[in-house]
Coordinates of C-alpha atoms in Angstrom, one line a residue:
Chain A
X23 CA 0.0 0.0 0.0
X24 CA 1.3 3.4 -0.9
X25 CA 2.4 6.1 1.5
X26 CA -0.3 8.4 0.3
X27 CA -3.0 5.9 1.1
X28 CA -1.6 5.3 4.5
X29 CA -1.4 9.0 5.2
X30 CA -5.0 9.4 4.1
X31 CA -6.2 6.7 6.4
X32 CA -4.3 8.1 9.3
X33 CA -5.7 11.6 8.6
X34 CA -9.2 10.2 8.5
X35 CA -8.6 8.7 11.9
X36 CA -7.5 12.0 13.3
X37 CA -10.5 13.8 11.8
X38 CA -12.9 11.3 13.2
X39 CA -12.4 12.8 16.7
X40 CA -11.4 16.4 16.2
X41 CA -11.8 17.6 19.7
X42 CA -9.6 14.8 21.2
X43 CA -7.0 15.2 18.5
X44 CA -6.8 19.0 19.1
X45 CA -6.4 18.5 22.8
X46 CA -3.6 16.0 22.2
X47 CA -1.9 18.4 19.9
X48 CA -2.2 21.1 22.5
X49 CA 0.0 19.1 24.9
X50 CA 2.7 19.0 22.3
X51 CA 2.2 22.6 21.3
X52 CA 2.8 23.7 24.9
X53 CA 5.8 21.5 25.3
X54 CA 7.5 22.6 22.1
X55 CA 6.7 26.2 22.6
X56 CA 8.2 26.2 26.1
X57 CA 11.3 24.5 24.8
X58 CA 11.7 27.1 22.1
X59 CA 11.1 30.0 24.4
X60 CA 13.2 28.8 27.3
X61 CA 16.1 27.8 25.0
X62 CA 15.7 31.3 23.6
X63 CA 16.0 32.8 27.0
X64 CA 19.0 30.7 27.8
X65 CA 20.6 31.7 24.5
X66 CA 19.9 35.3 25.2
X67 CA 21.5 35.1 28.6
X68 CA 24.6 33.6 27.0
X69 CA 24.8 36.4 24.4
X70 CA 24.2 39.0 27.1
X71 CA 27.1 37.6 29.2
X72 CA 29.4 37.5 26.2
X73 CA 28.5 41.1 25.5
X74 CA 29.3 42.2 29.0
X75 CA 32.6 40.4 29.0
X76 CA 33.4 41.9 25.7
X77 CA 32.6 45.4 27.0
X78 CA 35.4 45.0 29.5
X79 CA 37.8 45.2 26.6
X80 CA 39.0 42.6 24.2
X81 CA 42.0 40.3 24.5
X82 CA 42.6 41.4 28.0
X83 CA 44.9 39.7 30.5
X84 CA 44.5 40.6 34.1
X85 CA 47.6 40.3 36.3
X86 CA 47.1 40.6 40.0
X87 CA 49.5 40.2 42.9
X88 CA 49.1 36.9 44.6
X89 CA 47.8 36.3 48.1
X90 CA 50.5 36.7 50.7
X91 CA 50.7 33.7 52.9
X92 CA 51.5 34.3 56.5
X93 CA 51.9 31.1 58.5
X94 CA 49.4 29.4 56.3
X95 CA 46.8 32.1 56.7
X96 CA 45.9 33.5 53.4
X97 CA 45.6 37.2 53.6
X98 CA 43.6 37.6 50.4
X99 CA 44.4 38.6 47.0
X100 CA 46.2 42.0 46.6
X101 CA 47.4 42.2 50.2
X102 CA 51.1 41.7 49.3
X103 CA 53.0 44.3 47.3
X104 CA 54.4 41.7 45.1
X105 CA 53.4 43.4 41.8
X106 CA 55.1 46.7 41.1
X107 CA 54.9 49.4 38.5
X108 CA 58.4 48.2 37.4
X109 CA 56.8 44.8 36.5
X110 CA 54.2 46.6 34.4
X111 CA 56.8 48.5 32.5
X112 CA 58.8 45.3 32.0
X113 CA 55.8 43.5 30.6
X114 CA 55.2 46.3 28.1
X115 CA 58.9 46.4 27.1
X116 CA 59.7 42.7 26.9
X117 CA 56.6 40.7 26.0
X118 CA 56.3 40.7 22.2
X119 CA 52.7 39.5 22.2
X120 CA 51.5 42.3 24.5
X121 CA 50.4 45.3 22.7
X122 CA 49.3 47.7 25.5
X123 CA 49.7 47.8 29.2
X124 CA 47.8 49.8 31.8
X125 CA 48.8 49.4 35.5
X126 CA 46.3 50.3 38.1
X127 CA 46.4 51.4 41.7
X128 CA 43.2 52.5 43.3
X129 CA 42.2 53.9 46.6
X130 CA 39.1 55.7 48.0
X131 CA 39.4 59.4 48.9
X132 CA 37.2 62.3 49.9
X133 CA 36.9 64.7 47.0
X134 CA 35.7 68.4 47.1
X135 CA 34.6 71.0 44.7
X136 CA 33.2 74.2 46.1
X137 CA 30.3 73.3 48.3
X138 CA 30.0 69.8 46.9
X139 CA 31.9 66.8 48.2
X140 CA 31.8 63.1 47.7
X141 CA 33.8 59.9 48.5
X142 CA 35.0 58.1 45.4
X143 CA 37.7 55.8 44.0
X144 CA 40.8 57.4 42.6
X145 CA 42.4 55.2 40.1
X146 CA 46.0 55.8 39.1
X147 CA 46.8 54.3 35.7
X148 CA 48.6 54.7 32.4
X149 CA 47.6 56.7 29.3
X150 CA 46.8 53.5 27.6
X151 CA 43.9 52.8 29.9
X152 CA 41.1 54.1 27.6
X153 CA 42.3 52.0 24.7
X154 CA 42.8 48.9 26.8
X155 CA 39.5 49.1 28.6
X156 CA 37.6 50.4 25.6
X157 CA 36.4 53.3 27.8
X158 CA 37.0 56.8 26.4
X159 CA 36.5 60.4 27.5
X160 CA 33.3 62.0 26.3
X161 CA 34.5 65.5 26.8
X162 CA 38.0 66.9 27.2
X163 CA 40.8 64.4 27.2
X164 CA 42.5 61.6 29.1
X165 CA 46.0 62.4 30.5
X166 CA 48.9 61.7 28.2
X167 CA 52.5 60.6 28.4
X168 CA 53.7 64.1 29.1
X169 CA 51.3 64.4 32.1
X170 CA 52.7 61.1 33.3
X171 CA 56.3 62.0 32.9
X172 CA 55.9 65.3 34.7
X173 CA 53.6 63.9 37.3
X174 CA 51.1 66.6 36.5
X175 CA 48.1 67.0 38.8
X176 CA 45.4 66.4 36.2
X177 CA 42.5 64.1 36.3
X178 CA 39.7 62.8 34.1
X179 CA 36.5 62.2 36.1
X180 CA 33.7 59.6 35.7
X181 CA 30.2 60.6 34.9
X182 CA 28.8 59.9 38.4
X183 CA 31.6 62.0 39.9
X184 CA 30.7 64.8 37.5
X185 CA 27.1 64.7 38.6
X186 CA 28.1 64.8 42.2
X187 CA 30.6 67.6 42.0
X188 CA 29.5 69.6 39.0
X189 CA 25.7 69.4 38.8
X190 CA 25.2 72.6 36.9
X191 CA 28.5 73.5 35.1
X192 CA 31.0 72.0 32.8
X193 CA 33.9 70.6 34.8
X194 CA 36.6 70.7 32.1
X195 CA 39.3 73.2 33.2
X196 CA 38.0 73.4 36.8
X197 CA 39.9 72.4 39.9
X198 CA 39.0 69.8 42.5
X199 CA 40.5 68.8 45.8
X200 CA 41.4 65.1 46.3
X201 CA 42.2 64.6 50.0
X202 CA 43.2 68.2 50.1
X203 CA 45.5 68.0 47.0
X204 CA 44.6 70.2 44.1
X205 CA 43.9 68.6 40.7
X206 CA 42.7 70.1 37.5
X207 CA 39.9 68.3 35.6
X208 CA 40.9 67.8 32.0
X209 CA 38.1 65.5 30.8
X210 CA 34.9 63.6 31.6
X211 CA 34.6 59.9 30.7
X212 CA 31.7 58.5 28.8
X213 CA 28.9 56.7 30.7
X214 CA 29.8 53.0 31.0
X215 CA 27.6 51.7 33.8
X216 CA 28.6 49.0 36.3
X217 CA 30.2 45.7 35.5
X218 CA 30.4 42.8 37.9
X219 CA 33.1 44.4 40.0
X220 CA 32.8 48.2 40.1
X221 CA 30.8 51.1 39.1
X222 CA 32.9 52.3 36.2
X223 CA 31.4 55.8 36.3
X224 CA 32.2 56.5 40.0
X225 CA 35.9 56.9 39.5
X226 CA 38.5 59.6 39.1
X227 CA 41.5 58.8 36.8
X228 CA 44.9 60.3 37.5
X229 CA 48.4 59.5 36.1
X230 CA 49.7 56.7 38.3
X231 CA 53.1 58.6 38.7
X232 CA 51.2 61.6 40.2
X233 CA 49.4 59.1 42.4
X234 CA 52.6 57.7 43.8
X235 CA 54.1 61.1 44.5
X236 CA 51.0 62.6 46.1
X237 CA 48.1 60.5 47.2
X238 CA 49.1 56.8 47.5
X239 CA 51.9 57.3 49.9
X240 CA 54.1 54.9 48.0
X241 CA 57.5 55.9 46.6
X242 CA 60.5 54.3 45.0
X243 CA 61.8 53.3 48.4
X244 CA 58.8 51.4 49.6
X245 CA 58.2 50.1 46.1
X246 CA 55.5 51.3 43.8
X247 CA 52.9 48.6 44.2
X248 CA 50.1 48.1 41.7
X249 CA 46.8 46.4 42.4
X250 CA 46.4 45.1 38.9
X251 CA 48.2 45.2 35.5
X252 CA 45.9 45.1 32.5
X253 CA 47.7 43.8 29.5
X254 CA 46.1 43.7 26.0
X255 CA 47.4 40.9 23.8
X256 CA 47.8 41.2 20.1
X257 CA 45.0 39.7 18.1
X258 CA 45.0 35.9 18.4
X259 CA 48.0 35.9 20.7
X260 CA 46.3 35.6 24.1
X261 CA 48.0 32.4 25.0
X262 CA 51.4 33.5 24.0
X263 CA 51.0 36.7 25.9
X264 CA 49.9 34.9 29.0
X265 CA 52.9 32.6 28.7
X266 CA 55.3 35.4 28.2
X267 CA 54.0 37.4 31.2
X268 CA 54.1 34.4 33.4
X269 CA 57.7 33.6 32.5
X270 CA 58.8 37.2 32.8
X271 CA 57.2 37.6 36.3
X272 CA 58.6 34.3 37.5
X273 CA 62.1 35.5 36.4
X274 CA 61.7 38.9 37.9
X275 CA 60.3 37.6 41.2
X276 CA 62.7 34.7 41.5
X277 CA 59.9 32.1 41.5
X278 CA 61.2 28.6 41.1
X279 CA 58.1 26.4 41.0
X280 CA 54.6 27.3 39.7
X281 CA 53.1 26.8 43.2
X282 CA 55.2 29.6 44.5
X283 CA 53.8 32.1 42.1
X284 CA 53.1 35.4 43.8
X285 CA 50.8 36.7 41.1
X286 CA 47.7 35.6 39.4
X287 CA 46.9 35.7 35.7
X288 CA 43.4 35.6 34.3
X289 CA 42.5 36.1 30.7
X290 CA 39.3 37.5 29.1
X291 CA 38.9 33.9 27.8
X292 CA 38.8 32.5 31.4
X293 CA 36.2 35.0 32.4
X294 CA 34.3 34.3 29.2
X295 CA 34.4 30.6 29.9
X296 CA 33.2 31.0 33.5
X297 CA 30.3 33.1 32.2
X298 CA 29.5 30.6 29.5
X299 CA 29.6 27.7 31.9
X300 CA 27.2 29.5 34.2
X301 CA 24.8 30.4 31.4
X302 CA 25.3 26.9 30.0
X303 CA 23.9 25.4 33.3
X304 CA 21.2 28.0 33.1
X305 CA 20.2 26.9 29.6
X306 CA 20.4 23.3 30.5
X307 CA 18.0 23.8 33.5
X308 CA 15.6 25.8 31.4
X309 CA 15.8 23.1 28.6
X310 CA 15.2 20.3 31.1
X311 CA 12.2 22.0 32.6
X312 CA 10.7 22.4 29.1
X313 CA 11.7 18.9 28.3
X314 CA 9.5 17.6 31.1
X315 CA 6.5 19.3 29.7
X316 CA 7.4 17.7 26.3
X317 CA 7.5 14.2 27.9
X318 CA 4.1 14.8 29.5
X319 CA 2.8 15.8 26.1
X320 CA 4.3 12.6 24.6
X321 CA 2.6 10.5 27.2
X322 CA -0.6 12.3 26.4
X323 CA -0.2 11.2 22.8
X324 CA 0.4 7.6 23.9
X325 CA -2.6 7.7 26.2
X326 CA -4.9 9.0 23.5
X327 CA -3.5 6.5 21.0
X328 CA -4.1 3.6 23.4
X329 CA -7.7 4.8 24.0
X330 CA -8.1 5.2 20.3
X331 CA -6.9 1.7 19.6
X332 CA -9.2 0.2 22.3
X333 CA -12.1 2.2 20.9
X334 CA -11.4 1.2 17.4
X335 CA -10.8 -2.5 18.0
X336 CA -13.7 -3.4 15.9
X337 CA -12.6 -1.2 13.0
X338 CA -9.2 -2.8 13.2
X339 CA -10.8 -6.2 13.0
X340 CA -12.8 -5.2 10.0
X341 CA -9.7 -3.8 8.3
X342 CA -7.8 -7.0 9.0
X343 CA -10.7 -9.2 7.8
X344 CA -10.7 -7.5 4.4
X345 CA -7.0 -7.8 4.0
X346 CA -5.0 -5.2 6.0
X347 CA -1.6 -6.5 6.8
X348 CA 0.4 -6.0 10.0
X349 CA 2.3 -3.2 8.6
X350 CA -0.8 -1.4 7.2
X351 CA -2.4 -1.2 10.7
X352 CA 0.9 -0.4 12.4
X353 CA 1.6 2.5 10.0
X354 CA -1.9 3.7 10.3
X355 CA -1.5 4.3 14.0
X356 CA 2.1 5.4 14.0
X357 CA 1.4 7.9 11.3
X358 CA -1.6 9.2 13.3
X359 CA 0.7 9.8 16.3
X360 CA 3.4 11.4 14.1
X361 CA 0.9 13.7 12.4
X362 CA -0.4 14.7 15.8
X363 CA 3.0 15.4 17.2
X364 CA 4.4 17.1 14.1
X365 CA 1.4 19.4 13.9
X366 CA 1.9 20.1 17.6
X367 CA 5.6 20.7 16.9
X368 CA 5.0 23.1 14.1
X369 CA 2.4 25.1 16.0
X370 CA 4.7 25.0 19.0
X371 CA 7.6 26.4 17.1
X372 CA 5.4 29.2 15.8
X373 CA 4.0 29.9 19.2
X374 CA 7.5 29.7 20.8
X375 CA 8.9 32.2 18.3
X376 CA 6.0 34.6 19.0
X377 CA 6.5 34.1 22.7
X378 CA 10.3 34.8 22.4
X379 CA 9.5 37.9 20.5
X380 CA 7.1 39.1 23.2
X381 CA 9.6 38.4 26.0
X382 CA 12.2 40.3 24.0
X383 CA 9.9 43.2 23.6
X384 CA 8.1 43.5 26.9
X385 CA 10.4 41.9 29.4
X386 CA 13.5 43.6 27.9
X387 CA 15.3 40.4 27.9
X388 CA 17.2 39.3 24.8
X389 CA 15.6 36.1 23.7
X390 CA 17.3 34.4 20.7
X391 CA 15.6 31.6 18.8
X392 CA 18.4 29.8 17.0
X393 CA 17.9 27.5 13.9
X394 CA 19.4 24.8 16.1
X395 CA 16.6 25.0 18.6
X396 CA 14.0 24.9 15.8
X397 CA 15.5 21.9 14.2
X398 CA 15.8 20.3 17.6
X399 CA 12.2 21.0 18.4
X400 CA 11.1 19.5 15.1
X401 CA 13.2 16.4 15.5
X402 CA 12.0 15.9 19.0
X403 CA 8.4 16.2 18.1
X404 CA 8.9 13.6 15.3
X405 CA 10.7 11.3 17.7
X406 CA 7.9 11.7 20.3
X407 CA 5.3 10.7 17.7
X408 CA 7.4 7.7 16.7
X409 CA 8.3 6.7 20.3
X410 CA 5.0 7.1 21.9
X411 CA 3.0 6.0 18.9
X412 CA 4.7 2.7 18.2
X413 CA 3.5 0.9 21.3
X414 CA -0.2 1.5 20.8
X415 CA 0.2 0.9 17.0
X416 CA 1.9 -2.4 17.6
X417 CA -0.9 -3.3 20.0
X418 CA -3.4 -2.6 17.3
X419 CA -1.5 -4.4 14.6
X420 CA -1.2 -7.5 16.7
X421 CA -4.9 -7.7 17.5
X422 CA -6.5 -11.1 16.7
X423 CA -9.1 -10.2 14.0
X424 CA -11.6 -12.7 15.4
X425 CA -11.4 -11.2 18.8
X426 CA -11.5 -7.7 17.4
X427 CA -14.5 -8.4 15.3
X428 CA -16.4 -9.8 18.3
X429 CA -15.7 -6.6 20.3
X430 CA -18.7 -4.3 20.6
Chain B
X20 CA -15.6 -33.1 -12.7
X21 CA -15.7 -29.8 -10.7
X22 CA -12.5 -29.0 -8.7
X23 CA -12.7 -28.3 -4.9
X24 CA -12.0 -24.8 -3.8
X25 CA -12.0 -25.7 -0.1
X26 CA -10.5 -29.0 1.2
X27 CA -10.4 -29.5 4.9
X28 CA -9.1 -32.9 6.2
X29 CA -8.9 -34.1 9.8
X30 CA -9.1 -30.6 11.2
X31 CA -8.9 -30.0 14.9
X32 CA -9.3 -26.7 16.5
X33 CA -8.5 -26.9 20.2
X34 CA -8.8 -24.2 22.8
X35 CA -6.8 -24.6 26.0
X36 CA -9.3 -23.7 28.7
X37 CA -8.2 -24.8 32.1
X38 CA -7.2 -28.4 32.4
X39 CA -9.6 -29.9 29.8
X40 CA -8.8 -29.1 26.2
X41 CA -11.9 -27.8 24.4
X42 CA -12.4 -29.1 20.9
X43 CA -14.2 -26.4 18.9
X44 CA -13.7 -28.6 15.8
X45 CA -13.0 -32.3 16.1
X46 CA -11.5 -34.4 13.3
X47 CA -13.5 -32.5 10.7
X48 CA -13.2 -33.3 7.0
X49 CA -15.1 -31.2 4.4
X50 CA -14.7 -30.3 0.7
X51 CA -16.5 -27.6 -1.1
X52 CA -16.7 -27.5 -4.9
X53 CA -16.0 -24.4 -6.8
X54 CA -19.2 -22.5 -7.5
X55 CA -21.2 -24.3 -4.9
X56 CA -23.8 -22.8 -2.6
X57 CA -23.4 -24.3 0.9
X58 CA -25.3 -23.5 4.0
X59 CA -23.8 -24.5 7.4
X60 CA -26.3 -25.0 10.1
X61 CA -26.1 -25.7 13.8
X62 CA -26.8 -24.4 17.2
X63 CA -24.6 -21.9 18.9
X64 CA -21.6 -23.6 20.2
X65 CA -21.7 -26.2 17.5
X66 CA -18.5 -24.9 16.0
X67 CA -19.9 -23.4 12.9
X68 CA -18.4 -20.0 13.5
X69 CA -15.0 -21.5 14.2
X70 CA -15.3 -23.4 10.9
X71 CA -16.2 -20.1 9.1
X72 CA -13.2 -18.4 10.6
X73 CA -10.9 -21.2 9.5
X74 CA -12.3 -21.2 6.0
X75 CA -12.0 -17.4 5.9
X76 CA -8.3 -17.6 7.0
X77 CA -9.0 -15.5 10.1
X78 CA -7.8 -18.5 12.2
X79 CA -5.6 -21.5 11.8
X80 CA -6.4 -25.1 12.7
X81 CA -4.5 -26.7 15.6
X82 CA -3.9 -29.7 13.4
X83 CA -5.1 -31.0 10.1
X84 CA -4.8 -29.8 6.6
X85 CA -6.5 -27.0 4.8
X86 CA -6.0 -26.5 1.1
X87 CA -7.6 -23.3 -0.1
X88 CA -7.6 -22.8 -3.8
X89 CA -4.6 -25.2 -4.2
X90 CA -2.6 -23.5 -1.4
X91 CA -1.8 -25.1 1.9
X92 CA -2.9 -22.5 4.4
X93 CA -0.9 -23.9 7.3
X94 CA 2.4 -22.8 5.8
X95 CA 1.4 -19.2 5.2
X96 CA 2.5 -16.2 7.2
X97 CA 0.0 -13.8 8.8
X98 CA 0.6 -11.3 6.0
X99 CA 0.0 -13.9 3.4
X100 CA -3.2 -14.9 5.1
X101 CA -4.2 -11.2 5.0
X102 CA -3.5 -11.1 1.4
X103 CA -5.7 -14.2 0.8
X104 CA -8.5 -12.6 2.7
X105 CA -8.1 -9.6 0.5
X106 CA -8.2 -11.3 -2.9
X107 CA -9.7 -14.8 -2.5
X108 CA -12.4 -14.3 0.2
X109 CA -15.2 -11.9 0.7
X110 CA -16.8 -11.5 4.1
X111 CA -20.4 -10.6 4.9
X112 CA -21.3 -10.2 8.6
X113 CA -24.5 -10.2 10.6
X114 CA -23.7 -6.8 12.0
X115 CA -22.6 -5.5 8.5
X116 CA -19.3 -4.2 10.0
X117 CA -19.1 -1.0 7.9
X118 CA -16.8 1.8 8.9
X119 CA -19.2 4.5 10.1
X120 CA -16.8 7.4 9.3
X121 CA -16.8 6.5 5.6
X122 CA -19.3 6.8 2.8
X123 CA -20.8 3.7 1.1
X124 CA -18.4 3.9 -1.8
X125 CA -15.3 4.5 0.5
X126 CA -16.3 1.4 2.4
X127 CA -16.6 -0.6 -0.8
X128 CA -13.2 0.7 -2.0
X129 CA -11.4 -0.3 1.2
X130 CA -10.3 -3.8 0.1
X131 CA -8.9 -2.3 -3.1
X132 CA -6.9 0.2 -1.1
X133 CA -5.2 -2.6 0.8
X134 CA -4.8 -4.5 -2.5
X135 CA -2.9 -1.5 -3.9
X136 CA -5.3 -0.7 -6.7
X137 CA -5.0 2.7 -8.4
X138 CA -7.5 5.3 -7.4
X139 CA -9.4 5.6 -10.7
X140 CA -9.7 1.8 -10.9
X141 CA -10.9 1.7 -7.4
X142 CA -13.7 4.1 -8.0
X143 CA -14.8 2.3 -11.2
X144 CA -14.8 -1.1 -9.6
X145 CA -16.5 0.1 -6.4
X146 CA -19.2 1.8 -8.5
X147 CA -19.7 -1.4 -10.5
X148 CA -20.0 -3.4 -7.3
X149 CA -22.6 -1.0 -5.9
X150 CA -24.5 -1.2 -9.1
X151 CA -24.6 -5.0 -8.8
X152 CA -26.2 -4.8 -5.3
X153 CA -28.6 -2.0 -6.6
X154 CA -27.2 0.8 -4.4
X155 CA -25.6 3.0 -7.0
X156 CA -27.7 6.0 -6.0
X157 CA -26.6 6.0 -2.4
X158 CA -22.9 5.8 -2.9
X159 CA -22.1 9.0 -0.9
X160 CA -24.3 8.1 2.1
X161 CA -22.8 7.1 5.3
X162 CA -23.8 3.8 7.0
X163 CA -25.9 5.7 9.6
X164 CA -28.0 7.2 6.8
X165 CA -28.8 3.8 5.3
X166 CA -31.4 1.2 6.4
X167 CA -30.2 -2.3 7.6
X168 CA -30.9 -3.9 4.2
X169 CA -29.0 -1.1 2.4
X170 CA -26.1 -1.5 4.8
X171 CA -26.0 -5.2 4.2
X172 CA -26.0 -4.5 0.4
X173 CA -23.0 -2.2 0.9
X174 CA -21.2 -4.8 2.8
X175 CA -21.9 -7.4 0.0
X176 CA -20.6 -4.9 -2.5
X177 CA -17.4 -4.6 -0.4
X178 CA -17.2 -8.4 -0.2
X179 CA -17.3 -8.9 -4.0
X180 CA -15.4 -5.8 -5.2
X181 CA -12.1 -7.6 -5.4
X182 CA -13.6 -10.5 -7.3
X183 CA -13.2 -13.3 -4.7
X184 CA -13.5 -17.0 -5.3
X185 CA -15.5 -17.5 -2.1
X186 CA -18.1 -15.4 -0.3
X187 CA -18.4 -16.2 3.4
X188 CA -21.6 -14.9 5.0
X189 CA -22.2 -15.3 8.8
X190 CA -25.9 -15.0 9.5
X191 CA -26.3 -12.3 6.8
X192 CA -30.0 -12.0 7.4
X193 CA -29.9 -12.3 11.2
X194 CA -30.4 -8.5 11.8
X195 CA -32.9 -8.0 9.0
X196 CA -36.7 -8.2 8.7
X197 CA -38.0 -11.1 6.6
X198 CA -38.8 -9.0 3.6
X199 CA -35.4 -7.4 3.4
X200 CA -33.9 -10.8 4.2
X201 CA -35.5 -12.3 1.1
X202 CA -34.0 -9.5 -1.1
X203 CA -30.6 -10.1 0.3
X204 CA -31.0 -13.9 -0.3
X205 CA -31.9 -13.1 -3.9
X206 CA -28.7 -11.2 -4.2
X207 CA -26.8 -14.3 -3.1
X208 CA -28.5 -16.4 -5.7
X209 CA -27.3 -13.9 -8.4
X210 CA -23.8 -14.1 -7.1
X211 CA -23.8 -17.9 -7.2
X212 CA -25.0 -17.7 -10.8
X213 CA -22.0 -15.5 -11.5
X214 CA -19.8 -18.3 -10.4
X215 CA -18.8 -17.2 -6.8
X216 CA -18.7 -20.0 -4.2
X217 CA -21.1 -18.9 -1.4
X218 CA -20.8 -20.4 2.0
X219 CA -23.3 -19.1 4.6
X220 CA -23.8 -19.9 8.2
X221 CA -27.3 -19.7 9.5
X222 CA -29.7 -21.2 11.9
X223 CA -32.7 -20.2 9.8
X224 CA -34.0 -23.2 7.9
X225 CA -35.8 -21.1 5.3
X226 CA -32.5 -19.3 4.4
X227 CA -30.6 -22.6 4.3
X228 CA -33.1 -24.1 2.0
X229 CA -32.1 -21.7 -0.8
X230 CA -28.6 -23.3 -0.8
X231 CA -27.7 -26.3 -2.9
X232 CA -26.1 -28.2 0.0
X233 CA -26.7 -28.2 3.7
X234 CA -24.1 -29.2 6.2
X235 CA -25.3 -29.6 9.8
X236 CA -23.0 -29.5 12.8
X237 CA -23.0 -30.4 16.4
X238 CA -20.2 -30.4 19.0
X239 CA -17.5 -29.5 16.4
X240 CA -18.4 -32.3 14.1
X241 CA -20.5 -32.7 11.0
X242 CA -23.7 -34.6 11.7
X243 CA -25.3 -34.5 8.2
X244 CA -24.3 -33.3 4.8
X245 CA -27.0 -33.3 2.2
X246 CA -27.3 -32.0 -1.3
X247 CA -30.8 -30.7 -1.9
X248 CA -30.4 -29.6 -5.4
X249 CA -27.7 -29.9 -8.1
X250 CA -25.2 -27.1 -8.3
X251 CA -26.9 -24.1 -9.9
X252 CA -24.0 -23.2 -11.9
X253 CA -21.2 -25.1 -13.4
X254 CA -18.3 -22.9 -14.1
X255 CA -16.1 -23.7 -17.1

C-alpha cells in the first residue's frame, strides 16, 4: 500500500475525533513552545554575558598580585605588594605578544569642589587605559605621556563623579580637591555603567606617577605597588602573551616552581568561559524544565492512541478481515501519532517564536531563537510521535481479527 | 468433474481452557466444490463460526490440513493470510461491520486500497459493485444514513469488489426483517449464478433451503451433509 493511502487513512482517523485530536496536539504545542522559548531565554543570557565580558575590553589579560601567605593564613588577593609598577613596565617592554599595558592602583578618597563633596575611588593608571578598557573620554581628554612624565596634577572624572561635583556646570578646566590636594579636571569619561566588579562611572582617573608622588603614599623606596596590571594581547596571541608574562614575572620575582607564584593571571577567555559555563547550566536547566512538559505531552499522545486503539478495536478487526496486513495497521496508527506530534511541533515552534519575540519586547530580555533549537524541536516532536505511537500501534496491529470483530 | 476450492481434512481446533482441552472442531473433514452454494447450520456452540473463521483464513487449525484454492494455508504467514482474505475471500457479517466514518463507496473501496489498486480503478470497480447490489444511488451516504438492508448491500458490495472466489456470510439476514432478508438472499442467488462460491452460516431453515447443499454440525463435528439440489451453476 502506498504512503499516500496510509497517510489518508491516518488523517481520517484524526478527523474522526477532532476535539480529542486537538487537545492531544495542545499538549505537544505547549511542550515545544516552552522548549523554544526557554532555550531562547538561555541563548539570550549567553549572548548577554558575552557582550558584558566583551565590553570590559578585548584580548585582556589581568595580572594581580598573589595572596601573601603568612603562616598558612591566606591574607587575600592583593594584600602583598608583590606586583610593582616596574613589573608593568617590564611587561610592556619585553613581551612581544603584548600590545598595550595599563597598570592600576586605586584607593578611596574624599573629593571636594566648592560646596560639593563626595567619596570616590581614585584610580592611578597609564595613558593606555582608555584604549585597553575600551572606555573613552566623552568631553575633554584623558591624560597623556607628558602628564605622566611630569607627574602633573590632572584628572579625568567619571560621569557619576561629574554629577556629584559639577551638577550645573562644565567641569573641564575646573579644579577639585582630592584629599586636600589640588587637581585640574581635563576630561569627563563616557557613561559605562557598572560591571560585575565596580561602578565604572564612579571613579577619578589620575596619572599613576602623580598618584605615587601625592596620594598613594608609595615611593621608589617602599616600592611602587600596583593592584592590577591590565595587558592587552595582540589579536589571536592571548595564550602566547599569557605565557610570556608568566615567565617574565617568575624570572623577575625569582619564583622557582609554579606553586610559589606570587601573582595571578586571568584572561578574558577565562572570564568568558566562566560566564559561559554559568549560562550553560542555566540553559540546561531551562531546557530540562521544558523537556519535562514535552515528555508529558508525549505521554498524552500515547494515552490517547491507546484509548483510540481500544475504541477502534472493531474497526481494526474489519480492516484486517478485508486484507489489511500487520504493517498497514501499524503504520496507520504510527502515522496518526506522528501527524499529531508534528502538527503540535510546528504550531509549538510558531508559538515559541512569537513568545520569544514578546519576551524580548516586553520583558526587555534578549531572547534568541536559533535555527538549532527549531531543528531540535522539530526532530524531538517527530521522535515523540514515533516513540509514543509505536507501542499503541503495535498493540493494534497484533490484535487477533476474530477477537477484534467480536468486540462491541 | 468440478474442482474443490476448499479442502479440509482431519481438522482439529482446540482451545486450552483450564485443564480440559476444548475441541471447537474435532477431526472435521469437508470439501466444497468451486461455484457451490453451501449452508452450514447448527446451534450456537456447534463450531460453525469456528469453521467459518478457519475457511476465511482468520484463524488456523490446531492440526489437520486446509487446502484453499490449491494452497496449503498452514504454511502461510500472517501477512500472506491477510493477502488471501483480501483477494480470494469476501466476508459478509451479521452486523454489517461497515466503517461509520466513511461513505458507502469508500467502504466498498477499502479492500482495493489494501490491494494497492490505483484510485481511478478503485472508483470504477466500487461503482460497479454498488450497481450489482442495486445501491448505485446511495454511494455517498454514510452507513448511519442507510437502512439495515441497504447497509448489508454495501457490505456485500465490499465483499465482492475484489472478485473473490469465495463469499463467506455469517448470519447475513440475522439482523434484518423477513422482507429485506428475502431481497438479500436473492442477491446471493445472483452471485452464485455469476460463479462465486457462497458459504453461509445460518440457523434459519428457510435461508438454508435456498442453498444447494446443507451441512449440519454439532459439537464440532458434521452430523449430516445433504445436497438438496444440483449445483446451480457449473463454471467452465
